Amino acid sequence: MKRADWTTILPRLAVGMVVYDRHYDMPATIADFDGPMVCLTRPTGFEWRTHCASVRPATQYERRQLRAIAKLHAQRQRGMAGTDRDRHLW
């Protein structure tokens, strides 16, 4: 991809859109733009910046994956999942 090609990619992206970052191999939500860089975030609070050329719109499966992570993170924050009492060591 040529250096100037990112200007054609940005109009297809929007804040709040769920995308898949090929560099990190993870779905995320667009939080902001900084030139050709896209600021991404995950429900766990993980944030990073990546070049717009490395993201694409997320598939339905990847959007479900992100929602599942958000649900699990919320449960763990409330202490309902992943606690020691839920684990059985045999």
PDB file of N, CA and C in Angstrom:
ATOM      1  N   MET A   1       0.850  -1.174   0.000  1.00  0.00           N
ATOM      2  CA  MET A   1       0.000   0.000   0.000  1.00  0.00           C
ATOM      3  C   MET A   1       0.893   1.233   0.000  1.00  0.00           C
ATOM      4  N   LYS A   2       0.599   2.173  -0.876  1.00  0.00           N
ATOM      5  CA  LYS A   2       1.368   3.408  -0.943  1.00  0.00           C
ATOM      6  C   LYS A   2       1.078   4.271   0.268  1.00  0.00           C
ATOM      7  N   ARG A   3       2.013   5.151   0.587  1.00  0.00           N
ATOM      8  CA  ARG A   3       1.889   5.998   1.766  1.00  0.00           C
ATOM      9  C   ARG A   3       0.641   6.871   1.749  1.00  0.00           C
ATOM     10  N   ALA A   4       0.248   7.384   0.619  1.00  0.00           N
ATOM     11  CA  ALA A   4      -0.902   8.287   0.548  1.00  0.00           C
ATOM     12  C   ALA A   4      -2.243   7.549   0.501  1.00  0.00           C
ATOM     13  N   ASP A   5      -2.222   6.242   0.373  1.00  0.00           N
ATOM     14  CA  ASP A   5      -3.467   5.488   0.257  1.00  0.00           C
ATOM     15  C   ASP A   5      -4.320   5.519   1.527  1.00  0.00           C
ATOM     16  N   TRP A   6      -3.743   5.841   2.673  1.00  0.00           N
ATOM     17  CA  TRP A   6      -4.520   5.868   3.909  1.00  0.00           C
ATOM     18  C   TRP A   6      -5.626   6.904   3.859  1.00  0.00           C
ATOM     19  N   THR A   7      -5.483   7.925   3.021  1.00  0.00           N
ATOM     20  CA  THR A   7      -6.527   8.952   2.929  1.00  0.00           C
ATOM     21  C   THR A   7      -7.814   8.400   2.317  1.00  0.00           C
ATOM     22  N   THR A   8      -7.721   7.321   1.584  1.00  0.00           N
ATOM     23  CA  THR A   8      -8.925   6.700   1.030  1.00  0.00           C
ATOM     24  C   THR A   8      -9.554   5.723   2.014  1.00  0.00           C
ATOM     25  N   ILE A   9      -8.781   5.264   2.997  1.00  0.00           N
ATOM     26  CA  ILE A   9      -9.286   4.316   3.986  1.00  0.00           C
ATOM     27  C   ILE A   9     -10.093   5.025   5.066  1.00  0.00           C
ATOM     28  N   LEU A  10      -9.606   6.178   5.528  1.00  0.00           N
ATOM     29  CA  LEU A  10     -10.236   6.869   6.654  1.00  0.00           C
ATOM     30  C   LEU A  10     -11.716   7.179   6.466  1.00  0.00           C
ATOM     31  N   PRO A  11     -12.183   7.597   5.303  1.00  0.00           N
ATOM     32  CA  PRO A  11     -13.621   7.874   5.184  1.00  0.00           C
ATOM     33  C   PRO A  11     -14.523   6.671   5.457  1.00  0.00           C
ATOM     34  N   ARG A  12     -13.980   5.451   5.344  1.00  0.00           N
ATOM     35  CA  ARG A  12     -14.778   4.250   5.610  1.00  0.00           C
ATOM     36  C   ARG A  12     -14.832   3.892   7.082  1.00  0.00           C
ATOM     37  N   LEU A  13     -14.023   4.555   7.913  1.00  0.00           N
ATOM     38  CA  LEU A  13     -13.961   4.261   9.339  1.00  0.00           C
ATOM     39  C   LEU A  13     -14.638   5.370  10.131  1.00  0.00           C
ATOM     40  N   ALA A  14     -15.205   5.016  11.299  1.00  0.00           N
ATOM     41  CA  ALA A  14     -15.891   6.005  12.128  1.00  0.00           C
ATOM     42  C   ALA A  14     -15.700   5.665  13.603  1.00  0.00           C
ATOM     43  N   VAL A  15     -15.719   6.691  14.438  1.00  0.00           N
ATOM     44  CA  VAL A  15     -15.632   6.493  15.880  1.00  0.00           C
ATOM     45  C   VAL A  15     -16.815   5.635  16.327  1.00  0.00           C
ATOM     46  N   GLY A  16     -16.545   4.641  17.169  1.00  0.00           N
ATOM     47  CA  GLY A  16     -17.577   3.723  17.646  1.00  0.00           C
ATOM     48  C   GLY A  16     -17.704   2.461  16.811  1.00  0.00           C
ATOM     49  N   MET A  17     -17.062   2.426  15.673  1.00  0.00           N
ATOM     50  CA  MET A  17     -17.125   1.270  14.776  1.00  0.00           C
ATOM     51  C   MET A  17     -16.254   0.132  15.326  1.00  0.00           C
ATOM     52  N   VAL A  18     -16.750  -1.089  15.237  1.00  0.00           N
ATOM     53  CA  VAL A  18     -15.968  -2.257  15.650  1.00  0.00           C
ATOM     54  C   VAL A  18     -15.144  -2.706  14.451  1.00  0.00           C
ATOM     55  N   VAL A  19     -13.840  -2.821  14.672  1.00  0.00           N
ATOM     56  CA  VAL A  19     -12.913  -3.201  13.607  1.00  0.00           C
ATOM     57  C   VAL A  19     -12.033  -4.343  14.085  1.00  0.00           C
ATOM     58  N   TYR A  20     -11.324  -4.932  13.154  1.00  0.00           N
ATOM     59  CA  TYR A  20     -10.353  -5.983  13.474  1.00  0.00           C
ATOM     60  C   TYR A  20      -8.974  -5.453  13.115  1.00  0.00           C
ATOM     61  N   ASP A  21      -8.059  -5.467  14.079  1.00  0.00           N
ATOM     62  CA  ASP A  21      -6.695  -5.014  13.853  1.00  0.00           C
ATOM     63  C   ASP A  21      -5.845  -6.210  13.449  1.00  0.00           C
ATOM     64  N   ARG A  22      -5.378  -6.228  12.216  1.00  0.00           N
ATOM     65  CA  ARG A  22      -4.584  -7.354  11.710  1.00  0.00           C
ATOM     66  C   ARG A  22      -3.219  -7.443  12.387  1.00  0.00           C
ATOM     67  N   HIS A  23      -2.695  -6.316  12.842  1.00  0.00           N
ATOM     68  CA  HIS A  23      -1.381  -6.318  13.492  1.00  0.00           C
ATOM     69  C   HIS A  23      -1.448  -6.997  14.864  1.00  0.00           C
ATOM     70  N   TYR A  24      -2.467  -6.702  15.646  1.00  0.00           N
ATOM     71  CA  TYR A  24      -2.632  -7.295  16.977  1.00  0.00           C
ATOM     72  C   TYR A  24      -3.511  -8.547  16.967  1.00  0.00           C
ATOM     73  N   ASP A  25      -4.151  -8.833  15.850  1.00  0.00           N
ATOM     74  CA  ASP A  25      -5.053  -9.990  15.718  1.00  0.00           C
ATOM     75  C   ASP A  25      -6.174  -9.936  16.749  1.00  0.00           C
ATOM     76  N   MET A  26      -6.788  -8.730  16.912  1.00  0.00           N
ATOM     77  CA  MET A  26      -7.861  -8.567  17.891  1.00  0.00           C
ATOM     78  C   MET A  26      -8.920  -7.604  17.372  1.00  0.00           C
ATOM     79  N   PRO A  27     -10.187  -7.881  17.699  1.00  0.00           N
ATOM     80  CA  PRO A  27     -11.228  -6.891  17.415  1.00  0.00           C
ATOM     81  C   PRO A  27     -11.193  -5.803  18.488  1.00  0.00           C
ATOM     82  N   ALA A  28     -11.611  -4.606  18.104  1.00  0.00           N
ATOM     83  CA  ALA A  28     -11.633  -3.477  19.027  1.00  0.00           C
ATOM     84  C   ALA A  28     -12.607  -2.430  18.500  1.00  0.00           C
ATOM     85  N   THR A  29     -12.844  -1.413  19.305  1.00  0.00           N
ATOM     86  CA  THR A  29     -13.730  -0.309  18.925  1.00  0.00           C
ATOM     87  C   THR A  29     -12.885   0.930  18.681  1.00  0.00           C
ATOM     88  N   ILE A  30     -13.207   1.656  17.618  1.00  0.00           N
ATOM     89  CA  ILE A  30     -12.486   2.890  17.318  1.00  0.00           C
ATOM     90  C   ILE A  30     -12.886   3.958  18.322  1.00  0.00           C
ATOM     91  N   ALA A  31     -11.891   4.540  18.991  1.00  0.00           N
ATOM     92  CA  ALA A  31     -12.136   5.587  19.981  1.00  0.00           C
ATOM     93  C   ALA A  31     -11.835   6.975  19.417  1.00  0.00           C
ATOM     94  N   ASP A  32     -10.853   7.055  18.495  1.00  0.00           N
ATOM     95  CA  ASP A  32     -10.445   8.362  17.980  1.00  0.00           C
ATOM     96  C   ASP A  32      -9.528   8.167  16.777  1.00  0.00           C
ATOM     97  N   PHE A  33      -9.199   9.273  16.134  1.00  0.00           N
ATOM     98  CA  PHE A  33      -8.252   9.287  15.018  1.00  0.00           C
ATOM     99  C   PHE A  33      -7.163  10.299  15.308  1.00  0.00           C
ATOM    100  N   ASP A  34      -5.950  10.006  14.860  1.00  0.00           N
ATOM    101  CA  ASP A  34      -4.824  10.921  14.986  1.00  0.00           C
ATOM    102  C   ASP A  34      -4.032  10.826  13.690  1.00  0.00           C
ATOM    103  N   GLY A  35      -4.439  11.613  12.693  1.00  0.00           N
ATOM    104  CA  GLY A  35      -3.834  11.510  11.367  1.00  0.00           C
ATOM    105  C   GLY A  35      -4.154  10.146  10.778  1.00  0.00           C
ATOM    106  N   PRO A  36      -3.133   9.421  10.298  1.00  0.00           N
ATOM    107  CA  PRO A  36      -3.394   8.084   9.743  1.00  0.00           C
ATOM    108  C   PRO A  36      -3.522   7.018  10.826  1.00  0.00           C
ATOM    109  N   MET A  37      -3.320   7.400  12.075  1.00  0.00           N
ATOM    110  CA  MET A  37      -3.399   6.440  13.175  1.00  0.00           C
ATOM    111  C   MET A  37      -4.828   6.363  13.714  1.00  0.00           C
ATOM    112  N   VAL A  38      -5.220   5.148  14.094  1.00  0.00           N
ATOM    113  CA  VAL A  38      -6.544   4.905  14.666  1.00  0.00           C
ATOM    114  C   VAL A  38      -6.330   4.506  16.118  1.00  0.00           C
ATOM    115  N   CYS A  39      -7.041   5.146  17.027  1.00  0.00           N
ATOM    116  CA  CYS A  39      -6.963   4.825  18.453  1.00  0.00           C
ATOM    117  C   CYS A  39      -8.051   3.797  18.753  1.00  0.00           C
ATOM    118  N   LEU A  40      -7.636   2.630  19.225  1.00  0.00           N
ATOM    119  CA  LEU A  40      -8.552   1.523  19.471  1.00  0.00           C
ATOM    120  C   LEU A  40      -8.644   1.224  20.960  1.00  0.00           C
ATOM    121  N   THR A  41      -9.764   0.649  21.355  1.00  0.00           N
ATOM    122  CA  THR A  41      -9.972   0.277  22.749  1.00  0.00           C
ATOM    123  C   THR A  41     -10.740  -1.037  22.823  1.00  0.00           C
ATOM    124  N   ARG A  42     -10.505  -1.761  23.922  1.00  0.00           N
ATOM    125  CA  ARG A  42     -11.224  -3.008  24.199  1.00  0.00           C
ATOM    126  C   ARG A  42     -11.997  -2.841  25.488  1.00  0.00           C
ATOM    127  N   PRO A  43     -13.013  -3.654  25.720  1.00  0.00           N
ATOM    128  CA  PRO A  43     -13.834  -3.529  26.934  1.00  0.00           C
ATOM    129  C   PRO A  43     -13.035  -3.676  28.234  1.00  0.00           C
ATOM    130  N   THR A  44     -11.886  -4.316  28.181  1.00  0.00           N
ATOM    131  CA  THR A  44     -11.059  -4.499  29.370  1.00  0.00           C
ATOM    132  C   THR A  44     -10.276  -3.251  29.736  1.00  0.00           C
ATOM    133  N   GLY A  45     -10.298  -2.249  28.860  1.00  0.00           N
ATOM    134  CA  GLY A  45      -9.563  -1.014  29.100  1.00  0.00           C
ATOM    135  C   GLY A  45      -8.263  -0.939  28.319  1.00  0.00           C
ATOM    136  N   PHE A  46      -7.891  -2.005  27.636  1.00  0.00           N
ATOM    137  CA  PHE A  46      -6.673  -2.011  26.828  1.00  0.00           C
ATOM    138  C   PHE A  46      -6.860  -1.049  25.658  1.00  0.00           C
ATOM    139  N   GLU A  47      -5.926  -0.124  25.492  1.00  0.00           N
ATOM    140  CA  GLU A  47      -5.987   0.857  24.406  1.00  0.00           C
ATOM    141  C   GLU A  47      -4.673   0.850  23.647  1.00  0.00           C
ATOM    142  N   TRP A  48      -4.740   1.083  22.339  1.00  0.00           N
ATOM    143  CA  TRP A  48      -3.544   1.183  21.528  1.00  0.00           C
ATOM    144  C   TRP A  48      -3.844   1.969  20.266  1.00  0.00           C
ATOM    145  N   ARG A  49      -2.778   2.354  19.591  1.00  0.00           N
ATOM    146  CA  ARG A  49      -2.882   3.063  18.312  1.00  0.00           C
ATOM    147  C   ARG A  49      -2.282   2.181  17.232  1.00  0.00           C
ATOM    148  N   THR A  50      -2.900   2.207  16.079  1.00  0.00           N
ATOM    149  CA  THR A  50      -2.399   1.435  14.952  1.00  0.00           C
ATOM    150  C   THR A  50      -2.684   2.209  13.673  1.00  0.00           C
ATOM    151  N   HIS A  51      -1.963   1.901  12.632  1.00  0.00           N
ATOM    152  CA  HIS A  51      -2.174   2.575  11.356  1.00  0.00           C
ATOM    153  C   HIS A  51      -3.514   2.130  10.765  1.00  0.00           C
ATOM    154  N   CYS A  52      -4.202   3.048  10.136  1.00  0.00           N
ATOM    155  CA  CYS A  52      -5.532   2.736   9.592  1.00  0.00           C
ATOM    156  C   CYS A  52      -5.494   1.626   8.549  1.00  0.00           C
ATOM    157  N   ALA A  53      -4.352   1.432   7.897  1.00  0.00           N
ATOM    158  CA  ALA A  53      -4.249   0.376   6.886  1.00  0.00           C
ATOM    159  C   ALA A  53      -4.281  -1.017   7.509  1.00  0.00           C
ATOM    160  N   SER A  54      -4.037  -1.131   8.814  1.00  0.00           N
ATOM    161  CA  SER A  54      -4.030  -2.460   9.438  1.00  0.00           C
ATOM    162  C   SER A  54      -5.382  -2.846  10.026  1.00  0.00           C
ATOM    163  N   VAL A  55      -6.405  -1.984   9.886  1.00  0.00           N
ATOM    164  CA  VAL A  55      -7.727  -2.339  10.399  1.00  0.00           C
ATOM    165  C   VAL A  55      -8.706  -2.545   9.254  1.00  0.00           C
ATOM    166  N   ARG A  56      -9.677  -3.370   9.531  1.00  0.00           N
ATOM    167  CA  ARG A  56     -10.782  -3.609   8.597  1.00  0.00           C
ATOM    168  C   ARG A  56     -12.050  -3.738   9.423  1.00  0.00           C
ATOM    169  N   PRO A  57     -13.219  -3.533   8.819  1.00  0.00           N
ATOM    170  CA  PRO A  57     -14.463  -3.731   9.571  1.00  0.00           C
ATOM    171  C   PRO A  57     -14.523  -5.152  10.124  1.00  0.00           C
ATOM    172  N   ALA A  58     -14.995  -5.288  11.347  1.00  0.00           N
ATOM    173  CA  ALA A  58     -15.079  -6.600  11.988  1.00  0.00           C
ATOM    174  C   ALA A  58     -16.199  -7.433  11.374  1.00  0.00           C
ATOM    175  N   THR A  59     -15.994  -8.734  11.378  1.00  0.00           N
ATOM    176  CA  THR A  59     -17.040  -9.649  10.931  1.00  0.00           C
ATOM    177  C   THR A  59     -18.067  -9.794  12.051  1.00  0.00           C
ATOM    178  N   GLN A  60     -19.170 -10.431  11.760  1.00  0.00           N
ATOM    179  CA  GLN A  60     -20.191 -10.686  12.776  1.00  0.00           C
ATOM    180  C   GLN A  60     -19.607 -11.505  13.928  1.00  0.00           C
ATOM    181  N   TYR A  61     -18.803 -12.498  13.599  1.00  0.00           N
ATOM    182  CA  TYR A  61     -18.160 -13.336  14.613  1.00  0.00           C
ATOM    183  C   TYR A  61     -17.262 -12.494  15.522  1.00  0.00           C
ATOM    184  N   GLU A  62     -16.481 -11.597  14.944  1.00  0.00           N
ATOM    185  CA  GLU A  62     -15.567 -10.758  15.723  1.00  0.00           C
ATOM    186  C   GLU A  62     -16.332  -9.762  16.603  1.00  0.00           C
ATOM    187  N   ARG A  63     -17.456  -9.271  16.131  1.00  0.00           N
ATOM    188  CA  ARG A  63     -18.292  -8.383  16.961  1.00  0.00           C
ATOM    189  C   ARG A  63     -18.861  -9.155  18.155  1.00  0.00           C
ATOM    190  N   ARG A  64     -19.310 -10.402  17.918  1.00  0.00           N
ATOM    191  CA  ARG A  64     -19.797 -11.239  19.021  1.00  0.00           C
ATOM    192  C   ARG A  64     -18.678 -11.528  20.010  1.00  0.00           C
ATOM    193  N   GLN A  65     -17.482 -11.761  19.502  1.00  0.00           N
ATOM    194  CA  GLN A  65     -16.323 -12.019  20.336  1.00  0.00           C
ATOM    195  C   GLN A  65     -16.054 -10.821  21.260  1.00  0.00           C
ATOM    196  N   LEU A  66     -16.146  -9.607  20.727  1.00  0.00           N
ATOM    197  CA  LEU A  66     -15.925  -8.408  21.524  1.00  0.00           C
ATOM    198  C   LEU A  66     -17.015  -8.233  22.580  1.00  0.00           C
ATOM    199  N   ARG A  67     -18.266  -8.526  22.223  1.00  0.00           N
ATOM    200  CA  ARG A  67     -19.362  -8.447  23.198  1.00  0.00           C
ATOM    201  C   ARG A  67     -19.170  -9.473  24.317  1.00  0.00           C
ATOM    202  N   ALA A  68     -18.710 -10.667  23.975  1.00  0.00           N
ATOM    203  CA  ALA A  68     -18.476 -11.705  24.985  1.00  0.00           C
ATOM    204  C   ALA A  68     -17.366 -11.282  25.944  1.00  0.00           C
ATOM    205  N   ILE A  69     -16.332 -10.659  25.423  1.00  0.00           N
ATOM    206  CA  ILE A  69     -15.247 -10.160  26.279  1.00  0.00           C
ATOM    207  C   ILE A  69     -15.776  -9.085  27.211  1.00  0.00           C
ATOM    208  N   ALA A  70     -16.623  -8.199  26.697  1.00  0.00           N
ATOM    209  CA  ALA A  70     -17.210  -7.134  27.522  1.00  0.00           C
ATOM    210  C   ALA A  70     -18.063  -7.731  28.645  1.00  0.00           C
ATOM    211  N   LYS A  71     -18.847  -8.754  28.322  1.00  0.00           N
ATOM    212  CA  LYS A  71     -19.700  -9.389  29.321  1.00  0.00           C
ATOM    213  C   LYS A  71     -18.863 -10.086  30.396  1.00  0.00           C
ATOM    214  N   LEU A  72     -17.837 -10.821  29.982  1.00  0.00           N
ATOM    215  CA  LEU A  72     -16.964 -11.509  30.929  1.00  0.00           C
ATOM    216  C   LEU A  72     -16.236 -10.502  31.818  1.00  0.00           C
ATOM    217  N   HIS A  73     -15.743  -9.431  31.232  1.00  0.00           N
ATOM    218  CA  HIS A  73     -15.032  -8.414  32.013  1.00  0.00           C
ATOM    219  C   HIS A  73     -15.962  -7.776  33.044  1.00  0.00           C
ATOM    220  N   ALA A  74     -17.196  -7.491  32.655  1.00  0.00           N
ATOM    221  CA  ALA A  74     -18.162  -6.903  33.591  1.00  0.00           C
ATOM    222  C   ALA A  74     -18.466  -7.871  34.737  1.00  0.00           C
ATOM    223  N   GLN A  75     -18.611  -9.159  34.419  1.00  0.00           N
ATOM    224  CA  GLN A  75     -18.859 -10.164  35.457  1.00  0.00           C
ATOM    225  C   GLN A  75     -17.687 -10.254  36.422  1.00  0.00           C
ATOM    226  N   ARG A  76     -16.488 -10.221  35.896  1.00  0.00           N
ATOM    227  CA  ARG A  76     -15.299 -10.301  36.756  1.00  0.00           C
ATOM    228  C   ARG A  76     -15.163  -9.058  37.619  1.00  0.00           C
ATOM    229  N   GLN A  77     -15.550  -7.921  37.086  1.00  0.00           N
ATOM    230  CA  GLN A  77     -15.494  -6.686  37.863  1.00  0.00           C
ATOM    231  C   GLN A  77     -16.467  -6.754  39.042  1.00  0.00           C
ATOM    232  N   ARG A  78     -17.596  -7.419  38.830  1.00  0.00           N
ATOM    233  CA  ARG A  78     -18.592  -7.583  39.896  1.00  0.00           C
ATOM    234  C   ARG A  78     -18.251  -8.748  40.821  1.00  0.00           C
ATOM    235  N   GLY A  79     -17.265  -9.558  40.427  1.00  0.00           N
ATOM    236  CA  GLY A  79     -16.871 -10.695  41.256  1.00  0.00           C
ATOM    237  C   GLY A  79     -17.718 -11.924  41.043  1.00  0.00           C
ATOM    238  N   MET A  80     -18.401 -12.025  39.891  1.00  0.00           N
ATOM    239  CA  MET A  80     -19.298 -13.153  39.659  1.00  0.00           C
ATOM    240  C   MET A  80     -18.644 -14.289  38.894  1.00  0.00           C
ATOM    241  N   ALA A  81     -17.519 -14.047  38.259  1.00  0.00           N
ATOM    242  CA  ALA A  81     -16.893 -15.105  37.460  1.00  0.00           C
ATOM    243  C   ALA A  81     -15.391 -15.074  37.672  1.00  0.00           C
ATOM    244  N   GLY A  82     -14.799 -16.226  37.610  1.00  0.00           N
ATOM    245  CA  GLY A  82     -13.356 -16.312  37.699  1.00  0.00           C
ATOM    246  C   GLY A  82     -12.805 -16.128  39.104  1.00  0.00           C
ATOM    247  N   THR A  83     -13.645 -16.259  40.106  1.00  0.00           N
ATOM    248  CA  THR A  83     -13.164 -16.144  41.479  1.00  0.00           C
ATOM    249  C   THR A  83     -12.649 -17.488  41.964  1.00  0.00           C
ATOM    250  N   ASP A  84     -11.923 -17.475  43.058  1.00  0.00           N
ATOM    251  CA  ASP A  84     -11.356 -18.716  43.604  1.00  0.00           C
ATOM    252  C   ASP A  84     -12.434 -19.712  44.002  1.00  0.00           C
ATOM    253  N   ARG A  85     -13.570 -19.245  44.460  1.00  0.00           N
ATOM    254  CA  ARG A  85     -14.620 -20.171  44.879  1.00  0.00           C
ATOM    255  C   ARG A  85     -15.239 -20.917  43.711  1.00  0.00           C
ATOM    256  N   ASP A  86     -15.062 -20.381  42.482  1.00  0.00           N
ATOM    257  CA  ASP A  86     -15.598 -21.041  41.302  1.00  0.00           C
ATOM    258  C   ASP A  86     -14.644 -22.117  40.757  1.00  0.00           C
ATOM    259  N   ARG A  87     -13.422 -22.091  41.215  1.00  0.00           N
ATOM    260  CA  ARG A  87     -12.419 -23.023  40.693  1.00  0.00           C
ATOM    261  C   ARG A  87     -12.301 -24.236  41.612  1.00  0.00           C
ATOM    262  N   HIS A  88     -12.168 -25.379  41.013  1.00  0.00           N
ATOM    263  CA  HIS A  88     -11.997 -26.609  41.785  1.00  0.00           C
ATOM    264  C   HIS A  88     -10.653 -27.229  41.405  1.00  0.00           C
ATOM    265  N   LEU A  89      -9.800 -27.360  42.377  1.00  0.00           N
ATOM    266  CA  LEU A  89      -8.519 -27.991  42.142  1.00  0.00           C
ATOM    267  C   LEU A  89      -8.605 -29.435  42.584  1.00  0.00           C
ATOM    268  N   TRP A  90      -8.376 -30.335  41.698  1.00  0.00           N
ATOM    269  CA  TRP A  90      -8.483 -31.753  42.018  1.00  0.00           C
ATOM    270  C   TRP A  90      -7.126 -32.356  42.142  1.00  0.00           C
TER     271      TRP A  90
END
